[in-house]
Amino acid sequence: MIRKLSTLAWFGAALVALTAAPPYDLAEDLLAQMTPEQRVGQLFLVTFKGAAPNAEDPIFSLILDQHIGGVVLQAANDNFVGRPETLAAARALTASLQTATYEAAAGSEGSTAYIPLLIGLAQEGNGPPYSEIMSDLSELPSQMAIGATWDPEFARQAGETLGAELDSLGFNLLLGPSLDVLVDPTQLALADLGVRTFGGDSYWVSVMGRAFIAGVHLGSEGRMGVIPLHFPGLGGSDRPIREEISTVRKSLVQLQQIELEPFFAVTASAPGEDAAAADGLLTGHIRYQGFQGNIRDTTRPIGLDPDAFGQLLALEPFAAWRQAGGITVSDELGAAALRRFYESLGQSFRGHLTARDAFLAGNDLLYLSEFRSDADPDQLTTVRNTMGFFAEKYRDDALFAQRVDESVLRILRLKLRLYEGAFALDRVLPPAEAADRAGPSNLALQVARAAAALLSPSAAEIPSLIAAPPEIGERIVFITDVRPYRQCSSCEQIEGIGRTALESTVLALYGTRAAGQVGAWNLTSLTMADLARYLGQPPPGVPSIPILAAEEVDAIIRPADWLIFITLKSDPTVYGSNALKQLLDNRPELVRNKNVVVFAMDVPYDLGPTDISKIDLYYALYGKTSVFVEMAARLLFQEISAVGAPPVSVPGIGYDLIEITSPDPDQLISLTIQREQEATEAAPGYAIGDAVVVRSGLILDHNGHPVPDRTPVEFVASYQEEGISITHEATTLDGFATASFTLDRLGTLTIVAQSEPANLSEILQLNVQEGIVTVITPTMEPTATAAPTATAEPATPTPAAGPGAAVRPETEGETVSLAALSLALAGVAGLAGFGYRVFVRQGLAGVRAVLLMVIGGLIGYDYLALGLPGSQELLGSVGVLGALIPSLLGAVAGGVGAYFWMRRLAN
């Protein structure tokens, strides 16, 4: 069950966002003071090299002369230094850049307004390579790990932590989170999304994305612009997105059904009015085949195609969101993928034309990274030429100038929102004490615990495969996918997961100085690179980490009792990343008669069913930071159980996310009913003409979580007396569904609901005349058709407390049963027989007299069946025998009437 998001946290985030929204005429005033060069400069986000640039560095000339709108810091450009000065140096760098911008405005000729820089970075969590700051910030889990908790509160907390820490360092623009929907993992063998997505269901990606964005806004106190990636969605990508332009075979209509849903969710409100609303969207380099329905027609990269991109931005809510100040940001315009696209067309890369195309397609901010034209010596030359080209075109082309002004206004309004409507250096630079806000958190540990999933076998099968955890006399070999990274080119090499990371954790928790379950003399650690060489795959060039000789590896593996694998996503560019597959496929004898345990620290879908069948235990953890390594150790020694469920499909174990997120067939859907109009003293029950609303209880999926929004639900209402049924088709919202019915006739209305494959619900029976509601709960019998059994007694509901209050009867009155009908008919038949003996001599007139007695008896029974005044009290007092009284009285009355009628005929 989803835990409720903190009300105070949401309120605080909303308050921050609302108070940060400035009046729009201030942006107009700023624009009016700006020269064409200053206006054009605001369109560009620029990268540069170095962590401590001086006044002579190119970046300062771009600030002083070109009036750039912002910068993006990257580890690849050596914008950060190694430990222990990483954070202090980053904060000094952002402060020096903002100060230079302020001084440039103050020292310029004329009255140039100070407009702060946007200083952005990507910080996706889970350590390098997609977190630019690789150490000293709080350890944040990957997006997929957060998605695997199925709890948006974790997403909000992660966003809040990140927002606070980045704000304390002087950043005001976050490139993230990813809102890509990983629908089909089998299609993504070459793509590199990995755990950089919340999952494979568009609803849950939307929920997590909104919570994360709200958290960033709250943590930064409204001083962080959030730019989700990669609009309009890379979930269908079939190749490495940084290296090649992906082609996705989907039409615009199909994109709206899945990929665009998370982006709709974060643009449904205006920036600044909703804490969960995105400030901008970063456009991915993607081509679409069949975008307009013609499968033979392929777009250009979407961010360079004005027709296709224009159609996207014309959709609601994007159009209204853009009108309210939402900005669009291009992806890196110097990316290798974009360069290869131009090469495929036989064209050279010319930066100024690429930037122009991206801008005219609809991008407000142009992200210039590795941005060097083929004919230019360096990026600085291309950037200056591009900005000069834009300024000249601004002066010569009125339509182009209008487009520039519209984009600059959106950018200025974003900056004004970040700084509460006024630019002052003391507002832009974080206070000195803000640095203390960055610190450790146990959030990652909580996420790791909630997300961990046992993929194979089922929990019930573990005792039959591995009866006990490793013991002190057993030999354990840990084989880890070790991948090195550097914070900067001159920094010391760091490892995502170290060779001995799991071994050291196991010793700390279960070694002789702890629980005493294992001894250091029986533990050995290898790398996947060691295993690859042992299996006959020669290393390419000079290895980045030491690799053992094959003979050493053989002497370690053969006598082992346990083989424990720590895996990351297979990558053809990383030596040894597929060594486990090679071992299972080509040398299965090496794992025979050993306990084989695999911890997938990245995606859970890397292994196929054949490989998984050779593994004793297969866990998914989705993260490679230290807390996830600790979680692997605790799972190995069965200290805890894996309680999570993957947020993506895992074909190797037959785990289909579409099926898993559909309604659980073994649940009973509860129902409540209420009037649309408030009940009154004059009309406390239900009567003809009333509109009633039936609401389902919380509908759960196979994992016990609320089903996604728009899950179909059918409500079927029928009048038993007439055999008429009415079907109302509805969809869920937050796991609930409602349907409205108008009562147009007397009788008993029966209402049930179903949501395939969950076809069993409570049965609501409503007596329209008296307002009596009966709730019947069918017995859950999965192997047979369930027979309804009454669980409550009918009673007239009390007036609702308000129009939204559901009527739930506490007791029920008696209703006329089949036994009562049989008894009444028997009594009428007996009296009719007696009457026949009395009146038989009268011939035809006698027969008529008997018929009058029968009619009188049936009229008496109808008094009960229609629930006329006093009938329920009669049944309640004497039970089924009460059916005899009005029937016999009616028959007697008919007989008396017949007697006087025949006497009159005789006279």
PDB file of C-alpha atoms in Angstrom, residues 478-480 482 499 525-537 545-550 553-554 556-557 575-576 579:
ATOM      1  CA  PHE A 478      32.748 -13.223  -4.737  1.00  0.00           C
ATOM      2  CA  ILE A 479      32.905 -12.219  -8.415  1.00  0.00           C
ATOM      3  CA  THR A 480      32.177  -8.524  -8.995  1.00  0.00           C
ATOM      4  CA  VAL A 482      34.264  -3.673 -11.265  1.00  0.00           C
ATOM      5  CA  ARG A 499      36.635  -5.924  -6.039  1.00  0.00           C
ATOM      6  CA  SER A 525      37.206 -11.964  -4.391  1.00  0.00           C
ATOM      7  CA  LEU A 526      37.517 -11.894  -8.192  1.00  0.00           C
ATOM      8  CA  THR A 527      36.337  -9.512 -10.880  1.00  0.00           C
ATOM      9  CA  MET A 528      34.295 -10.197 -13.983  1.00  0.00           C
ATOM     10  CA  ALA A 529      37.418  -9.294 -15.946  1.00  0.00           C
ATOM     11  CA  ASP A 530      39.288 -12.114 -14.133  1.00  0.00           C
ATOM     12  CA  LEU A 531      36.503 -14.513 -15.101  1.00  0.00           C
ATOM     13  CA  ALA A 532      36.453 -13.330 -18.718  1.00  0.00           C
ATOM     14  CA  ARG A 533      40.179 -13.980 -19.133  1.00  0.00           C
ATOM     15  CA  TYR A 534      39.779 -17.394 -17.453  1.00  0.00           C
ATOM     16  CA  LEU A 535      37.047 -18.257 -19.979  1.00  0.00           C
ATOM     17  CA  GLY A 536      39.369 -17.436 -22.862  1.00  0.00           C
ATOM     18  CA  GLN A 537      38.393 -13.869 -23.737  1.00  0.00           C
ATOM     19  CA  ILE A 545      42.043  -2.756 -13.503  1.00  0.00           C
ATOM     20  CA  PRO A 546      44.464  -5.594 -12.625  1.00  0.00           C
ATOM     21  CA  ILE A 547      43.457  -8.991 -14.070  1.00  0.00           C
ATOM     22  CA  LEU A 548      44.522 -12.340 -12.593  1.00  0.00           C
ATOM     23  CA  ALA A 549      46.018 -15.137 -14.646  1.00  0.00           C
ATOM     24  CA  ALA A 550      43.721 -17.959 -15.723  1.00  0.00           C
ATOM     25  CA  VAL A 553      41.274 -18.103 -11.188  1.00  0.00           C
ATOM     26  CA  ASP A 554      40.938 -21.840 -11.815  1.00  0.00           C
ATOM     27  CA  ILE A 556      40.014 -20.354  -6.756  1.00  0.00           C
ATOM     28  CA  ILE A 557      36.794 -21.362  -8.556  1.00  0.00           C
ATOM     29  CA  TYR A 575      35.433  -5.975 -20.847  1.00  0.00           C
ATOM     30  CA  GLY A 576      34.044  -8.867 -18.829  1.00  0.00           C
ATOM     31  CA  ALA A 579      31.375 -13.110 -18.272  1.00  0.00           C
TER      32      ALA A 579
END
